[in-house]
Coordinates of C-alpha atoms and ligand atoms in Angstrom, one line a residue:
X211 CA 0.0 0.0 0.0
X212 CA 2.9 2.4 0.5
X213 CA 5.8 3.1 -1.7
X214 CA 8.4 3.2 1.1
X215 CA 11.7 3.6 -0.5
X216 CA 14.0 0.7 0.4
X217 CA 17.1 2.6 1.5
X218 CA 18.9 2.7 4.7
X219 CA 17.1 4.8 7.4
X220 CA 19.9 7.4 7.2
X221 CA 18.7 8.3 3.7
X222 CA 15.8 10.7 3.4
X223 CA 12.7 8.5 3.4
X224 CA 9.0 9.2 3.0
X225 CA 5.8 7.2 2.9
X226 CA 3.2 8.0 0.2
X227 CA 0.0 6.0 0.9
X228 CA -1.8 6.3 -2.4
X229 CA -0.4 6.9 -5.9
X230 CA -2.8 9.9 -6.2
X231 CA -1.3 11.6 -3.2
X232 CA 0.6 14.9 -3.7
X233 CA 2.0 14.8 -0.1
X234 CA 3.9 12.1 1.8
X235 CA 5.1 11.9 5.4
X236 CA 8.8 12.0 6.5
X237 CA 9.9 8.7 8.1
X238 CA 13.3 9.7 9.4
X239 CA 13.6 9.9 13.2
X240 CA 13.9 13.6 14.3
X241 CA 12.8 14.9 10.9
X242 CA 14.9 16.2 8.0
X243 CA 16.8 19.5 7.3
X244 CA 16.4 21.8 4.3
X245 CA 18.3 20.5 1.4
X246 CA 17.5 16.8 2.0
X247 CA 16.9 15.0 -1.3
X248 CA 14.6 12.0 -1.6
X249 CA 15.0 9.2 -4.2
X250 CA 12.4 10.7 -6.5
X251 CA 14.4 14.0 -6.7
X252 CA 12.2 15.9 -4.3
X253 CA 14.4 18.3 -2.3
X254 CA 13.2 19.9 0.9
X255 CA 13.1 23.6 0.7
X256 CA 12.7 23.8 4.5
X257 CA 13.1 21.5 7.5
X258 CA 10.2 19.0 7.9
X259 CA 9.6 17.3 11.3
X260 CA 9.3 13.5 11.6
X261 CA 5.8 12.3 10.5
X262 CA 4.9 15.6 9.0
X263 CA 4.0 16.1 5.3
X264 CA 6.1 17.2 2.4
X265 CA 4.7 18.4 -0.9
X266 CA 5.7 16.0 -3.7
X267 CA 4.6 18.5 -6.5
X268 CA 4.0 22.2 -6.8
X269 CA 0.4 22.7 -5.5
X270 CA -1.4 25.8 -6.6
X271 CA -3.5 28.0 -4.3
X272 CA -7.0 26.5 -3.9
X273 CA -5.9 23.1 -5.2
X274 CA -6.7 19.9 -3.3
X275 CA -4.1 18.2 -1.1
X276 CA -4.4 14.5 -1.2
X277 CA -3.4 11.8 1.3
X278 CA -4.9 8.3 1.4
X279 CA -6.1 9.1 -2.1
X280 CA -8.7 11.6 -0.6
X281 CA -8.8 15.3 -0.2
X282 CA -7.6 16.2 3.3
X283 CA -7.7 20.0 2.5
X284 CA -7.3 22.8 0.0
X285 CA -4.1 24.8 -0.2
X286 CA -4.7 28.3 1.1
X287 CA -1.8 29.5 -1.1
X288 CA 0.7 28.1 -3.6
X289 CA 2.8 25.4 -2.0
X290 CA 6.2 24.6 -3.7
X291 CA 7.4 21.0 -4.1
X292 CA 9.6 20.1 -1.1
X293 CA 7.7 22.4 1.3
X294 CA 6.4 21.4 4.7
X295 CA 2.6 21.1 4.4
X296 CA 1.3 22.0 7.8
X297 CA -2.0 23.1 9.4
X298 CA -1.7 26.8 8.5
X299 CA -1.5 26.0 4.8
X300 CA -4.7 23.9 4.5
X301 CA -8.4 24.7 4.6
X302 CA -10.4 21.6 5.6
X303 CA -13.1 20.2 3.4
X304 CA -16.7 19.9 4.6
X305 CA -17.7 16.6 6.1
X306 CA -19.6 14.2 3.7
X307 CA -23.3 15.0 3.6
X308 CA -25.1 12.3 5.5
X309 CA -28.2 12.4 3.3
X310 CA -26.0 11.6 0.3
X311 CA -24.0 8.7 1.7
X312 CA -24.4 5.5 -0.4
X313 CA -26.3 2.7 1.4
X314 CA -24.6 -0.7 1.1
X315 CA -23.5 -0.1 -2.4
X316 CA -20.1 -1.9 -2.2
X317 CA -20.5 -4.7 0.3
X318 CA -17.3 -6.7 0.6
X319 CA -17.5 -10.4 -0.1
X320 CA -16.9 -12.5 3.0
X321 CA -13.3 -13.5 3.5
X322 CA -12.3 -17.2 3.8
X323 CA -13.3 -18.6 7.2
X324 CA -10.4 -19.1 9.7
X325 CA -11.0 -22.2 11.8
X326 CA -9.2 -23.7 14.8
X327 CA -8.0 -20.7 16.7
X328 CA -8.9 -20.9 20.4
X329 CA -8.2 -19.2 23.7
X330 CA -8.6 -20.2 27.3
X331 CA -11.6 -18.3 28.6
X332 CA -14.3 -18.4 31.3
X333 CA -17.8 -19.4 30.1
X334 CA -20.7 -17.5 31.5
X335 CA -24.4 -18.5 32.0
X336 CA -25.5 -15.8 29.6
X337 CA -23.4 -17.3 26.8
X338 CA -20.6 -14.7 27.0
X339 CA -17.0 -15.6 27.6
X340 CA -14.6 -13.8 30.0
X341 CA -10.9 -13.2 29.6
X342 CA -10.4 -12.4 33.3
X343 CA -12.2 -13.5 36.5
X344 CA -13.0 -10.4 38.4
X345 CA -15.3 -9.5 41.3
X346 CA -16.9 -6.3 40.0
X347 CA -18.6 -4.0 42.6
X348 CA -21.0 -1.8 40.8
X349 CA -22.3 1.5 42.3
X350 CA -25.4 3.6 41.7
X351 CA -24.0 6.9 42.7
X352 CA -20.7 8.7 43.5
X353 CA -21.7 9.2 47.1
X354 CA -20.7 5.6 47.9
X355 CA -17.4 5.7 45.9
X356 CA -15.0 6.4 48.8
X357 CA -16.7 3.8 51.1
X358 CA -16.5 1.2 48.3
X359 CA -12.8 2.1 47.8
X360 CA -12.2 1.5 51.5
X361 CA -14.0 -1.8 51.4
X362 CA -12.2 -3.0 48.2
X363 CA -8.9 -2.3 49.9
X364 CA -9.9 -4.6 52.8
X365 CA -11.4 -7.2 50.4
X366 CA -8.2 -7.4 48.5
X367 CA -6.1 -7.7 51.7
X368 CA -8.4 -10.0 53.7
X369 CA -10.6 -12.0 51.3
X370 CA -9.1 -12.2 47.9
X371 CA -6.1 -14.4 49.0
X372 CA -8.6 -17.1 50.0
X373 CA -9.9 -17.3 46.4
X374 CA -6.9 -18.0 44.2
X375 CA -9.0 -18.4 41.0
X376 CA -10.2 -14.8 41.2
X377 CA -7.9 -12.3 39.5
X378 CA -9.0 -9.0 41.0
X379 CA -11.6 -6.9 42.7
X380 CA -12.7 -3.8 40.7
X381 CA -15.0 -1.0 42.0
X382 CA -17.0 0.5 39.1
X383 CA -17.3 4.0 40.5
X384 CA -18.3 7.1 38.6
X385 CA -19.7 10.6 38.9
X386 CA -23.3 9.8 38.0
X387 CA -26.4 8.8 40.0
X388 CA -27.6 12.0 41.7
X389 CA -27.7 15.7 41.0
X390 CA -28.6 14.8 37.4
X391 CA -31.7 15.2 35.2
X392 CA -32.4 11.5 35.3
X393 CA -35.5 11.6 33.1
X394 CA -33.9 13.8 30.4
X395 CA -33.5 12.0 27.1
X396 CA -29.7 11.9 27.4
X397 CA -29.9 10.0 30.8
X398 CA -30.6 6.7 29.1
X399 CA -26.9 6.6 27.9
X400 CA -25.2 6.7 31.3
X401 CA -27.8 4.5 32.9
X402 CA -27.6 1.7 30.4
X403 CA -23.8 2.1 30.4
X404 CA -23.7 1.4 34.1
X405 CA -26.1 -1.6 33.7
X406 CA -24.1 -3.1 30.9
X407 CA -20.8 -2.5 32.6
X408 CA -22.0 -4.6 35.5
X409 CA -22.8 -7.3 32.9
X410 CA -19.3 -7.3 31.3
X411 CA -18.3 -10.9 30.7
X412 CA -15.2 -10.6 32.9
X413 CA -17.5 -10.1 36.0
X414 CA -19.0 -13.6 35.4
X415 CA -22.6 -12.5 36.2
X416 CA -21.8 -12.2 39.9
X417 CA -23.2 -8.8 40.4
X418 CA -22.7 -6.8 43.6
X419 CA -24.3 -3.4 43.7
X420 CA -23.7 -0.7 46.3
X421 CA -26.3 2.0 46.7
X422 CA -26.6 5.0 49.0
X423 CA -30.3 4.8 49.4
X424 CA -31.8 8.3 48.6
X425 CA -30.1 8.8 45.1
X426 CA -32.0 9.4 41.9
X427 CA -30.5 6.3 40.2
X428 CA -32.2 3.6 42.4
X429 CA -30.7 0.1 42.2
X430 CA -33.9 -1.3 40.5
X431 CA -33.6 1.4 37.8
X432 CA -30.0 0.7 37.2
X433 CA -30.3 -3.1 37.0
X434 CA -34.0 -4.0 36.8
X435 CA -34.5 -7.7 37.6
X436 CA -36.3 -8.1 34.2
X437 CA -33.3 -6.9 32.4
X438 CA -31.3 -9.9 33.7
X439 CA -33.2 -13.0 32.5
X440 CA -30.1 -15.0 31.9
X441 CA -28.7 -14.6 35.4
X442 CA -29.5 -17.4 37.9
X443 CA -29.8 -15.1 40.8
X444 CA -30.9 -11.5 41.6
X445 CA -28.0 -9.1 42.0
X446 CA -27.1 -8.5 45.6
X447 CA -27.5 -5.0 46.8
X448 CA -25.9 -3.2 49.8
X449 CA -27.6 0.0 50.8
X450 CA -25.4 2.3 53.0
X451 CA -28.3 4.2 54.5
X452 CA -29.7 0.9 55.8
X453 CA -26.8 0.7 58.3
X454 CA -27.9 1.4 61.8
X455 CA -24.5 1.1 63.4
X456 CA -22.1 3.3 61.6
X457 CA -19.4 3.0 59.0
X458 CA -18.2 -0.4 60.4
X459 CA -21.5 -2.0 59.6
X460 CA -21.5 -0.6 56.0
X461 CA -18.1 -2.0 55.3
X462 CA -19.0 -5.4 57.0
X463 CA -22.1 -5.7 54.8
X464 CA -20.2 -5.0 51.6
X465 CA -17.6 -7.5 52.6
X466 CA -20.1 -10.2 53.5
X467 CA -21.8 -9.9 50.2
X468 CA -18.5 -9.7 48.4
X469 CA -17.4 -13.0 49.9
X470 CA -20.5 -14.7 48.7
X471 CA -19.6 -13.6 45.2
X472 CA -16.0 -14.5 45.6
X473 CA -17.0 -18.1 46.5
X474 CA -19.0 -18.4 43.3
X475 CA -16.3 -16.8 41.1
X476 CA -13.7 -19.0 42.6
X477 CA -15.5 -22.0 41.0
X478 CA -14.7 -20.7 37.5
X479 CA -11.9 -22.2 35.5
X480 CA -10.5 -21.4 32.1
X481 CA -11.6 -23.8 29.3
X482 CA -10.8 -23.8 25.6
X483 CA -13.1 -21.4 23.7
X484 CA -13.2 -20.6 20.0
X485 CA -11.8 -17.3 18.9
X486 CA -15.4 -16.5 17.8
X487 CA -16.1 -15.7 21.5
X488 CA -13.8 -12.7 21.5
X489 CA -15.3 -9.2 21.5
X490 CA -12.4 -7.0 20.7
X491 CA -12.7 -3.2 21.0
X492 CA -10.4 -1.1 18.9
X493 CA -9.3 2.4 19.7
X494 CA -6.6 4.9 19.1
X495 CA -5.2 7.7 21.3
X496 CA -2.4 10.2 20.9
X497 CA -2.4 9.5 17.2
X498 CA 0.2 10.8 14.8
X499 CA 0.6 10.7 11.0
X500 CA 2.1 7.2 11.2
X501 CA -1.1 5.9 12.8
X502 CA -2.8 5.5 9.4
X503 CA 0.1 3.7 7.7
X504 CA 1.5 1.5 10.4
X505 CA -0.5 0.6 13.5
X506 CA -4.0 1.1 12.3
X507 CA -3.6 -0.9 9.1
X508 CA -2.0 -3.7 11.1
X509 CA -4.8 -3.6 13.6
X510 CA -7.2 -3.6 10.6
X511 CA -5.6 -6.7 9.2
X512 CA -6.0 -8.3 12.7
X513 CA -9.6 -7.2 12.7
X514 CA -10.1 -9.0 9.4
X515 CA -8.6 -12.2 10.9
X516 CA -10.9 -11.9 14.0
X517 CA -13.9 -11.5 11.7
X518 CA -12.8 -14.5 9.7
X519 CA -12.6 -16.5 12.9
X520 CA -16.2 -15.5 13.7
X521 CA -15.4 -13.0 16.5
X522 CA -16.9 -9.6 17.2
X523 CA -14.8 -6.5 16.4
X524 CA -15.8 -3.0 17.4
X525 CA -14.4 0.2 16.1
X526 CA -15.6 3.5 17.5
X527 CA -14.9 7.2 17.9
X528 CA -17.6 9.1 16.0
X529 CA -15.6 12.3 15.3
X530 CA -12.8 10.1 13.8
X531 CA -15.0 8.3 11.4
X532 CA -17.3 11.2 10.5
X533 CA -15.2 12.3 7.5
X534 CA -15.1 8.7 6.2
X535 CA -18.9 8.2 6.7
X536 CA -19.5 7.7 3.0
X537 CA -16.9 4.9 2.9
X538 CA -18.4 3.1 5.9
X539 CA -22.1 3.3 4.7
X540 CA -21.0 1.8 1.4
X541 CA -19.5 -1.2 3.2
X542 CA -22.6 -1.8 5.4
X543 CA -24.0 -5.3 4.9
X544 CA -27.5 -3.9 4.5
X545 CA -29.1 -0.4 3.8
X546 CA -30.7 -0.7 7.3
X547 CA -27.2 -1.0 8.9
X548 CA -26.0 2.0 6.9
X549 CA -29.0 4.0 8.1
X550 CA -28.2 3.0 11.7
X551 CA -24.7 4.3 11.2
X552 CA -26.0 7.5 9.7
X553 CA -28.4 8.0 12.6
X554 CA -25.5 7.8 15.1
X555 CA -23.5 10.3 13.0
X556 CA -26.4 12.7 12.8
X557 CA -27.1 12.4 16.6
X558 CA -23.4 13.4 17.2
X559 CA -23.4 16.2 14.7
X560 CA -26.3 17.7 16.6
X561 CA -24.7 17.0 20.0
X562 CA -21.6 18.9 18.9
X563 CA -23.7 21.7 17.4
X564 CA -25.6 22.2 20.7
X565 CA -22.2 22.5 22.4
X566 CA -21.1 25.1 19.9
X567 CA -18.4 22.8 18.4
X568 CA -17.9 20.6 15.4
X569 CA -15.7 17.6 14.5
X570 CA -12.8 20.0 13.9
X571 CA -12.6 20.2 17.8
X572 CA -11.1 16.7 17.7
X573 CA -7.4 16.9 17.0
X574 CA -5.3 17.6 20.0
X575 CA -2.1 19.7 20.1
X576 CA -0.1 16.4 20.3
X577 CA -1.9 15.0 17.2
X578 CA -0.8 18.2 15.3
X579 CA 2.8 18.0 16.5
X580 CA 2.6 14.4 15.3
X581 CA 1.9 15.6 11.8
X582 CA -1.9 15.3 11.7
X583 CA -3.2 18.5 10.1
X584 CA -6.9 18.1 10.7
X585 CA -9.7 15.7 11.5
X586 CA -10.1 14.6 7.9
X587 CA -6.5 13.3 7.8
X588 CA -6.9 11.8 11.3
X589 CA -10.2 10.1 10.3
X590 CA -8.7 8.5 7.1
X591 CA -6.0 7.0 9.3
X592 CA -8.3 6.0 12.1
X593 CA -10.8 4.0 10.0
X594 CA -7.9 1.8 8.8
X595 CA -8.5 0.0 12.1
X596 CA -11.8 -1.3 10.8
X597 CA -10.1 -3.5 8.2
X598 CA -11.9 -4.5 5.0
X599 CA -15.0 -6.5 5.9
X600 CA -18.6 -5.6 5.7
X601 CA -20.2 -3.6 8.6
X602 CA -22.5 -6.0 10.3
X603 CA -24.1 -3.8 12.9
X604 CA -24.2 -0.5 14.9
X605 CA -24.2 -0.3 18.7
X606 CA -25.5 2.9 20.3
X607 CA -23.6 4.4 23.3
X608 CA -23.9 2.2 26.4
X609 CA -25.7 -0.7 24.6
X610 CA -24.5 -4.2 24.5
X611 CA -23.2 -5.7 21.3
X612 CA -25.2 -8.8 20.2
X613 CA -23.9 -9.5 16.7
X614 CA -20.8 -11.1 15.3
X615 CA -18.5 -9.6 12.8
X616 CA -17.4 -6.0 12.4
X617 CA -19.5 -3.5 14.4
X618 CA -19.5 0.2 14.8
X619 CA -19.9 1.1 18.5
X620 CA -20.8 4.8 18.5
X621 CA -18.7 6.5 21.2
X622 CA -16.8 9.7 21.6
X623 CA -13.1 9.5 20.7
X624 CA -12.0 10.4 24.3
X625 CA -9.9 7.4 25.3
X626 CA -11.6 6.8 28.7
X627 CA -15.1 7.4 27.5
X628 CA -14.6 5.2 24.5
X629 CA -13.0 2.5 26.6
X630 CA -15.8 2.6 29.2
X631 CA -18.5 2.4 26.5
X632 CA -16.8 -0.5 24.7
X633 CA -16.6 -2.3 28.1
X634 CA -20.4 -1.8 28.4
X635 CA -20.8 -3.2 24.9
X636 CA -19.3 -6.4 26.3
X637 CA -15.6 -6.0 25.2
X638 CA -13.3 -8.7 26.5
X639 CA -10.0 -7.5 24.9
X640 CA -9.0 -4.0 24.0
X641 CA -6.5 -3.0 21.3
X642 CA -5.2 0.5 21.5
X643 CA -2.9 2.2 19.0
X644 CA -0.8 5.3 19.9
X645 CA 1.8 7.4 18.2
X646 CA 2.5 10.1 20.8
X647 CA 2.2 7.6 23.6
X648 CA -0.1 7.1 26.6
X649 CA 0.3 4.7 29.5
X650 CA -3.5 4.0 29.3
X651 CA -5.0 0.8 30.6
X652 CA -8.4 -0.6 31.8
X653 CA -9.0 -2.7 34.9
X654 CA -11.7 -5.0 33.5
X655 CA -10.0 -6.2 30.3
X656 CA -6.4 -6.6 28.9
X657 CA -5.3 -3.6 26.9
X658 CA -2.8 -4.3 24.1
X659 CA -1.0 -1.1 23.2
X660 CA 0.4 -0.8 19.6
X661 CA 3.0 1.9 18.8
X662 CA 2.8 3.6 15.4
X663 CA 6.5 4.4 15.4
X664 CA 9.6 2.5 16.6
X665 CA 10.9 5.6 18.5
X666 CA 8.0 5.4 20.9
X667 CA 8.2 1.6 21.2
X668 CA 11.9 1.9 22.1
X669 CA 11.5 4.8 24.6
X670 CA 8.5 3.0 26.2
X671 CA 9.8 -0.5 25.9
X672 CA 8.0 -1.4 29.2
X673 CA 4.6 0.1 28.2
X674 CA 4.2 -0.8 24.5
X675 CA 3.2 -4.3 23.6
X676 CA 3.6 -4.2 19.8
X677 CA 5.9 -2.1 17.6
X678 CA 4.1 -1.4 14.4
X679 CA 6.7 1.3 13.5
X680 CA 8.7 -1.5 11.8
X681 CA 6.2 -1.2 8.9
X682 CA 7.4 2.3 8.2
X683 CA 11.0 1.2 7.9
X684 CA 10.1 -1.9 5.9
X685 CA 11.3 -4.2 8.6
X686 CA 7.9 -5.9 8.8
X687 CA 4.8 -5.9 6.7
X688 CA 1.3 -4.9 7.7
X689 CA 0.3 -8.5 7.4
X690 CA 3.1 -9.7 9.7
X691 CA 2.3 -7.2 12.4
X692 CA -1.4 -8.0 11.9
X693 CA -0.8 -11.7 12.6
X694 CA 1.4 -10.8 15.6
X695 CA -1.5 -8.7 17.1
X696 CA -4.0 -11.5 16.4
X697 CA -1.7 -14.1 18.2
X698 CA -1.2 -11.7 21.1
X699 CA -4.9 -11.2 21.5
X700 CA -5.4 -14.9 21.9
X701 CA -2.5 -15.1 24.4
X702 CA -3.7 -12.2 26.6
X703 CA -7.3 -13.5 26.4
X704 CA -6.0 -16.8 27.8
X705 CA -4.2 -15.1 30.7
X706 CA -1.0 -16.8 29.5
X707 CA 0.6 -13.4 28.8
X708 CA 0.2 -10.1 30.6
X709 CA 0.0 -6.8 28.8
X710 CA 2.3 -4.1 30.1
X711 CA -0.6 -2.1 31.4
X712 CA -1.7 -5.1 33.5
X713 CA 1.9 -5.8 34.5
X714 CA 2.1 -2.4 36.2
X715 CA -1.6 -2.2 37.2
X716 CA -2.2 0.9 35.1
X717 CA -6.0 1.2 35.2
X718 CA -7.7 4.4 34.1
X719 CA -11.0 5.4 35.7
X720 CA -14.4 4.7 34.2
X721 CA -15.7 7.8 32.6
X722 CA -19.4 7.9 31.6
X723 CA -20.7 9.6 28.6
X724 CA -23.5 11.8 30.0
X725 CA -25.1 14.1 27.3
X726 CA -27.9 15.0 29.8
X727 CA -28.0 18.0 32.1
X728 CA -26.6 18.1 35.6
X729 CA -29.0 19.7 38.1
Ligands
CA1054 CA1 -9.5 7.7 21.5

């Protein structure tokens, strides 16, 4: 896909993604000085930082600038060949009109089935499969968070050692539950997110819920008994305001209920499960211009392998797919799925408009330092994670995924919000690509971090699990790194290998997406 020039890394080197492109990104670590000459004769007229774009032709004012074969912007003035093509020189195009997106017009043929790949997982009564065995303590409201944190510290010290088959105890605490407009239309999102977080496969259906008592989000509203038909027992609930004898009684009640759950969880054992039981959430954070040519295509290749094995793969981050909406709707398996996708895009367009923003609010200063000029360029690189298969379904924020194959789980791009919503969707393994670097991790599922460039992978050798930067320097192919990621997913899902985030216990907080008002 790229015409990386096969020369030693000391030679000026660029990656052009598509033959139509009139810009390419500089591969050399630390960037290149003025006067550097590439193999095609292009000479830099000024210094260009690593991962930033160089003009391969003279580009006239108002003419399109192409990367990934698509227009990422229009030149605000004439740009000479060999110039640094940066944010100040480009006007971004409009997002594709949603009412003109093609509906299921180029549905990819199914790829050959992959059979025989398995992992060692925990089977649940509801048919889902866990990759960890965790006691999850859910909460209805922030008021109980500190008390639950205190109880968890004691549970880990006094109870967990007695139950060696249980991996961890996780308090699902958050800022929601009271002081919010709980009947506003937007409230359904945080409420169902909390419900479905409690049902994540890695909690094994052994729900323990801690409530204050007087909060707006009452336990029965968060987890109605009727919403749990597959569970063999009602969730156990500890209500702090029911305590008649102080803090000690509250903690004792939580610990007693926790021990009952630990006894059940301790009976679970890993058994061989087909790779089809994986629900893999894909995300990027701290992206750079390499993301779309190294890590994301490799993750996309792994996504295709997972789909071929019958698994569920979710890509997300609405503002990072919005500019590729027309490409995704064309890939949808049916017009109905394409319309579901458009509905989520339209909802988010409105959500941003109400907040006085648009998708251009997405790129961060770090993205821009990493060579990404605008959200169009970021989006084209981001959707590479979705691979090449047909879109089989759309999951609204906070809902649980029920289909196999490639799904779009509509979430904000914010790392912690996206991760939390993918956990609610039932994710059991997370794959995260990063160019600028983040030590991000989640407590409930393993997080595999894939670096877009080798410099990051080397600097952060004890945080990055896969170095996809080798693709930029032609030391590995997209397919090779894709297979490596696929194999690593099976290993970490089996518990036979730990991700660096789990090695260090790097677990970011749960962050709910609450589009509703706070009172
Ligand atoms: Ca993100």
